[in-house]
Short mmCIF file of C-alpha atoms and ligand atoms in Angstrom, two decimals:
data_model
loop_
_atom_site.label_atom_id
_atom_site.label_comp_id
_atom_site.label_asym_id
_atom_site.label_seq_id
_atom_site.Cartn_x
_atom_site.Cartn_y
_atom_site.Cartn_z
CA MET O 28 14.05 209.97 -28.37
CA THR O 29 13.72 206.48 -26.96
CA SER O 30 16.11 203.87 -28.31
CA ALA O 31 14.21 200.86 -27.08
CA PRO O 32 10.93 199.63 -28.50
CA THR O 33 8.14 199.50 -25.90
CA PRO O 34 5.45 196.81 -25.53
CA ASP O 35 2.65 199.13 -26.72
CA MET O 36 4.27 199.69 -30.14
CA THR O 37 3.16 197.81 -33.24
CA PRO O 38 5.79 195.41 -34.62
CA ALA O 39 6.45 197.87 -37.48
CA GLU O 40 6.99 200.77 -35.05
CA ALA O 41 9.26 198.63 -32.90
CA GLU O 42 11.22 197.80 -36.05
CA SER O 43 11.89 201.40 -36.99
CA VAL O 44 12.76 202.42 -33.42
CA TYR O 45 15.21 199.55 -33.11
CA PHE O 46 16.90 199.86 -36.49
CA ASN O 47 17.11 203.67 -36.36
CA ASN O 48 19.06 203.48 -33.14
CA TYR O 49 21.87 201.24 -34.26
CA PRO O 50 24.38 201.73 -37.00
CA PRO O 51 24.16 198.91 -39.53
CA PRO O 52 27.10 196.50 -39.32
CA LYS O 53 30.10 197.58 -41.42
CA SER O 54 30.00 194.37 -43.41
CA LEU O 55 26.31 194.70 -44.32
CA PRO O 56 26.76 196.29 -47.79
CA LYS O 57 29.29 193.61 -48.75
CA HIS O 58 27.07 190.82 -47.45
CA GLU O 59 24.08 192.29 -49.28
CA ALA O 60 25.97 192.37 -52.55
CA LEU O 61 27.05 188.74 -52.13
CA ALA O 62 23.54 187.65 -51.14
CA ARG O 63 21.89 189.53 -54.02
CA ALA O 64 24.11 187.77 -56.55
CA PHE O 65 23.63 184.40 -54.83
CA VAL O 66 19.83 184.72 -54.73
CA ASP O 67 19.75 185.89 -58.32
CA TYR O 68 21.82 182.90 -59.45
CA HIS O 69 19.48 180.42 -57.78
CA VAL O 70 16.30 182.21 -58.90
CA GLN O 71 17.55 181.71 -62.47
CA ALA O 72 18.02 178.02 -61.76
CA ASN O 73 14.59 177.82 -60.07
CA ARG O 74 16.36 176.20 -57.11
CA ARG O 75 15.07 176.19 -53.55
CA LEU O 76 17.10 178.28 -51.15
CA VAL O 77 17.22 178.09 -47.36
CA LEU O 78 18.50 180.72 -44.98
CA VAL O 79 19.99 178.83 -42.03
CA THR O 80 20.81 180.91 -38.96
CA SER O 81 23.26 179.39 -36.53
CA GLY O 82 25.14 179.97 -33.29
CA GLY O 83 24.68 182.41 -30.44
CA THR O 84 24.43 186.21 -30.56
CA THR O 85 26.44 188.39 -28.18
CA VAL O 86 25.12 191.31 -26.14
CA PRO O 87 27.92 193.87 -25.72
CA LEU O 88 28.13 195.76 -22.43
CA GLU O 89 30.23 198.58 -23.89
CA ASN O 90 30.32 200.31 -27.28
CA GLN O 91 34.06 199.75 -27.41
CA THR O 92 33.42 196.21 -26.38
CA VAL O 93 35.60 194.51 -23.82
CA ARG O 94 32.84 192.50 -22.17
CA PHE O 95 29.71 190.88 -23.53
CA ILE O 96 27.02 188.37 -22.61
CA ASP O 97 26.98 185.19 -24.67
CA ASN O 98 25.24 181.82 -24.70
CA PHE O 99 26.10 178.14 -25.03
CA SER O 100 25.34 177.54 -28.72
CA ALA O 101 28.21 176.07 -30.72
CA GLY O 102 26.28 176.18 -33.98
CA THR O 103 26.09 172.40 -34.33
CA ARG O 104 22.40 172.32 -35.24
CA GLY O 105 22.84 174.93 -37.95
CA ALA O 106 26.04 173.52 -39.45
CA VAL O 107 24.79 169.93 -39.56
CA SER O 108 21.40 170.98 -40.93
CA ALA O 109 23.05 173.01 -43.70
CA GLU O 110 24.84 169.87 -44.91
CA TYR O 111 21.56 167.92 -45.10
CA PHE O 112 19.83 170.79 -46.92
CA LEU O 113 22.64 170.78 -49.48
CA GLN O 114 22.24 167.03 -49.81
CA GLN O 115 18.55 167.65 -50.59
CA GLY O 116 19.46 170.01 -53.44
CA TYR O 117 18.91 173.33 -51.65
CA ALA O 118 21.20 176.31 -51.94
CA VAL O 119 22.13 177.56 -48.45
CA ILE O 120 22.82 180.99 -47.02
CA PHE O 121 24.54 180.21 -43.74
CA LEU O 122 24.17 183.21 -41.42
CA HIS O 123 26.36 182.19 -38.50
CA ARG O 124 28.08 183.45 -35.44
CA GLN O 125 31.67 184.14 -36.40
CA PHE O 126 33.98 181.23 -35.43
CA SER O 127 31.10 178.87 -34.65
CA LEU O 128 30.87 175.51 -36.44
CA LEU O 129 30.65 175.56 -40.26
CA PRO O 130 29.18 172.98 -42.63
CA TYR O 131 31.79 170.38 -43.65
CA SER O 132 34.77 171.91 -41.88
CA ARG O 133 32.93 171.24 -38.58
CA HIS O 134 34.14 167.63 -38.90
CA TYR O 135 37.71 168.82 -38.44
CA SER O 136 37.57 171.97 -36.40
CA HIS O 137 37.56 173.16 -32.81
CA SER O 138 39.17 171.28 -29.98
CA THR O 139 36.95 168.20 -30.10
CA ASN O 140 37.86 167.46 -33.72
CA CYS O 141 41.23 169.10 -34.13
CA PHE O 142 42.32 168.73 -37.76
CA LEU O 143 45.91 168.00 -36.75
CA ASP O 144 44.80 164.71 -35.19
CA PHE O 145 43.73 163.50 -38.63
CA MET O 146 47.11 164.02 -40.26
CA ASP O 147 50.51 162.42 -40.32
CA GLU O 148 53.80 162.64 -42.11
CA GLU O 149 54.12 160.06 -44.84
CA PRO O 150 56.06 157.08 -43.48
CA VAL O 151 59.64 156.54 -44.63
CA PRO O 152 59.50 153.89 -47.38
CA ASP O 153 60.65 150.50 -46.18
CA VAL O 154 63.37 150.14 -48.83
CA GLU O 155 67.05 150.01 -48.61
CA GLY O 156 68.74 153.37 -48.75
CA ALA O 157 65.63 155.34 -47.82
CA SER O 158 66.45 157.98 -45.30
CA GLU O 159 64.49 160.19 -42.96
CA SER O 160 63.74 163.44 -44.85
CA ASP O 161 62.72 166.79 -43.48
CA HIS O 162 60.26 167.20 -46.34
CA ARG O 163 58.02 164.19 -46.13
CA PRO O 164 54.51 164.95 -47.48
CA ILE O 165 51.65 165.35 -45.03
CA VAL O 166 48.93 162.73 -45.46
CA VAL O 167 45.56 161.92 -43.95
CA ARG O 168 45.85 158.99 -41.55
CA SER O 169 44.62 155.80 -43.16
CA GLU O 170 41.70 155.26 -40.76
CA TYR O 171 40.19 158.65 -41.71
CA GLN O 172 40.67 158.46 -45.50
CA ASP O 173 37.15 157.33 -46.41
CA GLN O 174 35.31 159.73 -44.17
CA MET O 175 37.47 162.69 -45.14
CA ARG O 176 37.19 161.94 -48.87
CA ASP O 177 33.42 161.87 -48.50
CA VAL O 178 33.32 165.21 -46.66
CA LEU O 179 35.83 166.78 -49.03
CA ARG O 180 33.83 165.76 -52.10
CA LYS O 181 30.61 167.19 -50.71
CA TYR O 182 32.36 170.41 -49.71
CA ARG O 183 33.97 170.77 -53.14
CA TYR O 184 30.67 170.08 -54.85
CA ALA O 185 28.93 172.80 -52.85
CA LYS O 186 31.71 175.29 -53.62
CA ARG O 187 32.05 174.46 -57.28
CA ASN O 188 28.32 174.86 -57.82
CA ASN O 189 27.99 178.05 -55.80
CA LEU O 190 25.54 176.37 -53.41
CA LEU O 191 26.79 177.70 -50.07
CA LEU O 192 27.17 181.31 -48.95
CA LEU O 193 28.76 181.86 -45.53
CA LEU O 194 27.93 185.14 -43.80
CA PRO O 195 29.15 185.84 -40.23
CA PHE O 196 27.70 187.99 -37.43
CA THR O 197 28.70 188.53 -33.81
CA THR O 198 26.26 190.75 -31.91
CA ILE O 199 22.49 190.61 -31.61
CA SER O 200 22.17 193.86 -33.52
CA GLU O 201 24.36 192.60 -36.39
CA TYR O 202 22.25 189.45 -36.51
CA LEU O 203 18.98 191.42 -36.74
CA PHE O 204 20.25 193.75 -39.46
CA GLU O 205 21.53 190.81 -41.49
CA LEU O 206 18.31 188.82 -41.04
CA ARG O 207 16.16 191.73 -42.20
CA SER O 208 18.27 192.43 -45.28
CA LEU O 209 18.60 188.80 -46.30
CA ALA O 210 14.87 188.15 -45.95
CA GLN O 211 14.12 191.16 -48.14
CA LEU O 212 16.71 190.14 -50.71
CA MET O 213 15.16 186.67 -50.86
CA ARG O 214 11.82 188.02 -52.13
CA PRO O 215 12.36 187.02 -55.76
CA LEU O 216 12.48 183.39 -54.59
CA GLY O 217 8.82 183.38 -53.55
CA SER O 218 7.77 179.99 -52.21
CA ASN O 219 11.18 178.49 -53.04
CA ALA O 220 12.50 180.36 -49.99
CA LEU O 221 12.79 178.65 -46.61
CA PHE O 222 13.83 180.22 -43.30
CA TYR O 223 15.38 177.87 -40.73
CA LEU O 224 16.07 179.94 -37.64
CA ALA O 225 18.33 177.79 -35.48
CA ALA O 226 20.51 180.58 -34.06
CA ALA O 227 20.27 181.01 -30.29
CA VAL O 228 19.18 184.63 -30.23
CA SER O 229 19.54 186.71 -27.06
CA ASP O 230 16.28 187.69 -25.44
CA PHE O 231 17.75 190.71 -23.64
CA PHE O 232 20.01 193.60 -24.63
CA ILE O 233 21.20 197.05 -23.52
CA PRO O 234 19.58 199.85 -25.54
CA SER O 235 22.08 202.24 -27.13
CA ASP O 236 21.23 205.20 -24.88
CA ARG O 237 22.22 203.21 -21.80
CA MET O 238 25.37 201.75 -23.26
CA SER O 239 28.73 202.78 -21.84
CA GLU O 240 31.14 204.03 -24.50
CA HIS O 241 34.27 202.85 -22.73
CA LYS O 242 35.26 199.86 -20.69
CA ILE O 243 33.22 199.76 -17.49
CA GLN O 244 35.44 200.61 -14.57
CA SER O 245 35.53 198.31 -11.57
CA SER O 246 36.98 200.89 -9.20
CA GLU O 247 36.28 204.55 -8.44
CA LEU O 248 38.10 207.05 -10.64
CA PRO O 249 39.23 210.47 -9.44
CA GLU O 250 36.70 213.18 -10.35
CA HIS O 251 38.72 214.64 -13.26
CA LEU O 252 38.96 211.22 -14.99
CA SER O 253 35.46 209.90 -14.42
CA GLN O 254 33.70 212.08 -17.02
CA GLY O 255 32.23 210.00 -19.76
CA GLN O 256 33.64 206.78 -18.35
CA ALA O 257 30.34 205.36 -17.23
CA THR O 258 26.83 205.75 -18.58
CA ASP O 259 24.85 208.70 -17.37
CA GLY O 260 22.88 207.90 -14.31
CA SER O 261 23.26 204.63 -12.51
CA ASP O 262 20.60 202.71 -14.39
CA ILE O 263 22.70 199.82 -15.48
CA TYR O 264 25.96 200.09 -13.75
CA THR O 265 25.66 200.93 -10.15
CA GLY O 266 28.69 200.71 -8.08
CA GLY O 267 28.38 203.04 -5.14
CA LEU O 268 30.99 202.28 -2.54
CA GLU O 269 29.37 200.50 0.30
CA ALA O 270 30.46 201.62 3.74
CA GLN O 271 31.47 198.15 4.90
CA GLN O 272 33.47 197.37 1.77
CA PRO O 273 37.11 197.99 2.46
CA SER O 274 38.22 197.60 -1.17
CA ARG O 275 37.59 200.28 -3.75
CA SER O 276 35.91 197.90 -6.16
CA LYS O 277 32.38 198.37 -7.40
CA ARG O 278 29.53 196.00 -7.96
CA LEU O 279 28.19 195.70 -11.48
CA VAL O 280 24.42 195.61 -11.87
CA ILE O 281 23.21 195.02 -15.41
CA ASP O 282 19.71 196.08 -16.42
CA LEU O 283 18.63 194.62 -19.76
CA ASP O 284 15.61 195.35 -21.95
CA PRO O 285 13.78 192.64 -23.89
CA VAL O 286 14.86 192.29 -27.52
CA PRO O 287 11.85 193.10 -29.71
CA LYS O 288 10.39 189.96 -31.27
CA PHE O 289 11.11 190.40 -34.95
CA LEU O 290 9.66 187.07 -36.01
CA HIS O 291 6.41 188.99 -36.56
CA ARG O 292 8.08 191.32 -39.00
CA LEU O 293 9.89 188.48 -40.73
CA VAL O 294 6.67 186.53 -41.31
CA ASP O 295 4.51 189.52 -42.08
CA GLY O 296 6.81 191.91 -43.89
CA TRP O 297 10.37 190.96 -44.74
CA ALA O 298 10.04 187.39 -46.04
CA PRO O 299 8.77 186.61 -49.54
CA ASP O 300 5.08 185.82 -49.98
CA GLY O 301 4.54 182.09 -49.92
CA SER O 302 7.87 181.31 -48.25
CA MET O 303 8.12 178.91 -45.32
CA VAL O 304 9.32 180.08 -41.91
CA VAL O 305 10.61 177.60 -39.34
CA SER O 306 11.71 178.76 -35.91
CA PHE O 307 13.25 176.83 -33.03
CA LYS O 308 12.19 176.95 -29.42
CA LEU O 309 14.70 176.02 -26.77
CA GLU O 310 13.69 175.21 -23.20
CA THR O 311 15.26 173.45 -20.24
CA ASP O 312 12.03 172.58 -18.40
CA PRO O 313 10.20 169.63 -20.02
CA ASN O 314 6.89 170.96 -18.64
CA LEU O 315 7.16 174.10 -20.73
CA LEU O 316 8.50 172.99 -24.08
CA VAL O 317 5.36 172.13 -26.04
CA TYR O 318 3.34 174.93 -24.47
CA LYS O 319 6.00 177.51 -25.39
CA ALA O 320 6.36 176.15 -28.92
CA GLN O 321 2.57 176.32 -29.43
CA THR O 322 2.45 179.85 -28.04
CA ALA O 323 5.19 180.98 -30.45
CA LEU O 324 3.38 179.40 -33.39
CA ARG O 325 0.13 181.12 -32.47
CA ARG O 326 1.80 184.49 -31.83
CA TYR O 327 3.79 184.70 -35.06
CA ALA O 328 1.46 182.71 -37.30
CA HIS O 329 4.29 181.02 -39.17
CA HIS O 330 4.53 177.42 -40.32
CA LEU O 331 6.54 175.29 -37.92
CA VAL O 332 8.19 175.53 -34.54
CA ILE O 333 10.78 172.89 -33.78
CA GLY O 334 11.00 172.49 -30.02
CA ASN O 335 14.02 171.09 -28.26
CA LEU O 336 15.33 170.68 -24.73
CA LEU O 337 18.88 171.67 -23.94
CA THR O 338 19.78 168.26 -22.55
CA THR O 339 18.14 166.07 -25.22
CA ARG O 340 18.46 168.22 -28.33
CA LYS O 341 20.76 165.81 -30.13
CA TRP O 342 18.31 162.90 -29.75
CA GLU O 343 14.77 164.32 -29.95
CA VAL O 344 12.84 167.34 -31.23
CA VAL O 345 9.16 168.08 -31.55
CA PHE O 346 7.50 169.51 -34.66
CA VAL O 347 4.65 171.82 -33.65
CA THR O 348 2.46 172.76 -36.63
CA PRO O 349 -0.81 174.64 -37.18
CA ASP O 350 -2.26 171.59 -38.98
CA ALA O 351 -2.76 168.05 -37.68
CA PRO O 352 -1.00 166.21 -36.16
CA HIS O 353 -0.02 169.50 -34.39
CA GLU O 354 2.66 167.79 -32.30
CA ARG O 355 5.05 165.21 -33.70
CA TRP O 356 8.17 163.88 -32.07
CA ILE O 357 11.24 162.92 -34.01
CA ARG O 358 13.70 160.73 -32.15
CA VAL O 359 16.94 158.98 -32.86
CA PRO O 360 16.39 155.34 -31.88
CA LYS O 361 18.03 154.47 -28.59
CA SER O 362 20.63 152.13 -30.04
CA ARG O 363 21.82 154.78 -32.49
CA ARG O 364 22.23 157.78 -30.23
CA SER O 365 25.58 159.48 -30.00
CA LYS O 366 26.78 159.69 -26.44
CA SER O 367 26.99 163.38 -25.68
CA ILE O 368 28.86 164.54 -22.61
CA SER O 369 26.58 167.52 -22.17
CA GLY O 370 23.29 165.68 -22.78
CA SER O 371 21.13 163.63 -20.44
CA GLU O 372 19.53 160.57 -22.04
CA ALA O 373 17.34 159.96 -19.00
CA GLN O 374 15.34 163.03 -20.02
CA VAL O 375 14.38 161.76 -23.48
CA GLY O 376 10.60 161.47 -23.68
CA LEU O 377 9.96 163.61 -20.60
CA ALA O 378 8.59 166.67 -22.39
CA GLU O 379 6.11 164.50 -24.29
CA ALA O 380 5.12 162.52 -21.20
CA LYS O 381 4.52 165.69 -19.21
CA ARG O 382 1.97 166.78 -21.76
CA ALA O 383 0.30 163.50 -22.36
CA GLY O 384 0.14 162.80 -18.65
CA ASP O 385 1.62 159.36 -19.14
CA SER O 386 4.77 157.81 -20.50
CA ALA O 387 6.00 158.98 -23.87
CA SER O 388 5.35 156.92 -26.94
CA GLY O 389 9.10 156.70 -26.76
CA GLU O 390 11.38 155.25 -29.31
CA THR O 391 9.04 155.00 -32.26
CA SER O 392 10.22 157.66 -34.67
CA GLY O 393 13.49 157.91 -36.42
CA GLY O 394 15.74 155.43 -38.08
CA GLN O 395 14.02 155.71 -41.45
CA GLN O 396 15.55 156.38 -44.82
CA GLY O 397 17.79 159.38 -45.20
CA GLU O 398 19.57 158.91 -41.92
CA LYS O 399 23.29 158.76 -41.68
CA THR O 400 25.30 156.54 -39.41
CA THR O 401 28.64 157.73 -38.13
CA SER O 402 30.84 156.38 -35.40
CA GLU O 403 29.17 159.01 -33.23
CA GLY O 404 25.67 157.74 -34.03
CA VAL O 405 22.83 159.08 -36.15
CA GLU O 406 22.63 162.84 -36.46
CA ILE O 407 19.08 163.93 -35.69
CA GLU O 408 19.30 166.54 -38.46
CA SER O 409 19.39 163.63 -40.94
CA LEU O 410 15.82 162.91 -39.78
CA ILE O 411 14.66 166.52 -39.38
CA ILE O 412 15.64 167.87 -42.80
CA PRO O 413 13.88 165.29 -45.03
CA GLU O 414 10.68 165.80 -43.01
CA LEU O 415 10.98 169.53 -43.40
CA VAL O 416 11.62 169.27 -47.12
CA LEU O 417 8.33 167.36 -47.46
CA LEU O 418 6.46 170.11 -45.64
CA HIS O 419 8.14 172.73 -47.82
CA SER O 420 7.19 170.78 -50.96
CA ASN O 421 3.56 170.77 -49.82
CA MET O 422 3.65 174.52 -49.34
CA ILE O 423 5.23 175.09 -52.74
CA ALA O 424 2.57 172.87 -54.35
CA LYS O 425 -0.16 174.92 -52.67
CA HIS O 426 1.31 178.12 -54.07
CA SER O 427 2.03 177.02 -57.58
CA PRO O 428 -0.60 177.89 -60.18
CA GLN O 429 -2.87 174.93 -61.07
C1 LIG X 6 17.66 176.17 -31.02
O1 LIG X 6 16.78 175.79 -30.30
C2 LIG X 6 18.79 175.26 -31.49
O2 LIG X 6 18.34 173.99 -31.74
C3 LIG X 6 19.96 175.22 -30.45
C4 LIG X 6 21.09 174.39 -31.09
C5 LIG X 6 20.46 176.62 -30.16
C6 LIG X 6 19.50 174.54 -29.17
P1 LIG X 6 23.68 174.07 -30.87
O3 LIG X 6 24.03 175.31 -31.62
O4 LIG X 6 22.20 174.30 -30.24
O5 LIG X 6 23.60 172.86 -31.76
O6 LIG X 6 24.59 173.85 -29.69
N1 LIG X 6 17.70 177.45 -31.49
C7 LIG X 6 16.72 178.47 -31.24
C8 LIG X 6 16.81 179.10 -29.89
C9 LIG X 6 16.13 180.44 -29.83
O7 LIG X 6 16.77 181.38 -29.50
N2 LIG X 6 14.85 180.55 -30.17
C10 LIG X 6 14.07 181.76 -29.95
C11 LIG X 6 13.24 181.56 -28.72
O8 LIG X 6 13.23 180.45 -28.15
C12 LIG X 6 13.08 182.00 -31.06
S1 LIG X 6 13.74 182.28 -32.64
O9 LIG X 6 12.59 182.52 -28.28
#
């Protein structure tokens, strides 16, 4: 039996082929139980609930995985967005790549914001007789007190009120299993459910029947040890010794299949009737961004595609919708942009200009109410989320009985 969906299959057939060929993640039953209780709690409260997906998915090269393919996503978009959804009164299921950025703790985690840099030992009191002790309390440095208090209060509020459920995944297959289950469990929410798919999902994977069980070997093994070490046939991993190569090392050739597009199934099967589905489209070529976002919207018939370019994603995004105005840019005003090492400000406006055939309308949007100023500038999610909440409100109004 084939383990990879083929292009001629219907989305439903592709779904059963894919999910029948992978074991569900070990943590799925536990996550389902947590999610069921969480959804139930917020259905009772008639609260809106958003599923935020965040971070990159891995593509393992071996069943007993030593090596895998990954992508750049740190989970910033997802973690920051989750905070603004909570601020807007939503409950949040945060389906994230394990060890990527998390709402609230992202302010003090990873190497760029190491929590140790925010702390100090309490100074020795400036009084006579005071001596250096080995047990001085640890305190937050005075310059960070206000910001940390603010973050801590919001974090505590979310925890105390059971507003944030954190569920981790690592591989593409774990992500897909979790997404399917969560969407189905969210059905009782009806139009109060929102899907915000910011995770950077792999487009390619190795189907299970071509996956090596053990670590792929980089050199030839003697005959009696090579059984079962590599996949059958040389489809993915070819490594024939080439005559001119003096070393005994192999070349690794990886042959990946496309990951079936499950957005169809999410919109048309898994997600609750009346719910809102928002996907992201990431491109690097400004010429392609709007076209690709429009194509995705047409293909999956959902409600909103948020397009972003790798180099400008912290300063501008485009909302592509089925209804007018069809294409709307949201930008952080120039004077309030954080300076990102990885970004390229010169590219802001390019994707819009390429479509319009002239210069972009530029720095018009952004900077309205709801935004938040930090020493690093305005976070674009503070502009995205309120806009999205308005669109969601409109959808809910359309679905509620007159
Ligand atoms: C995005 O486009 C996100 O905004 C980013 C955020 C991944 C760029 P960071 O985590 O980056 O803040 O560093 N996510 C969606 C990318 C994606 O895989 N989309 C799929 C596609 O383009 C459709 S769901 O085909």
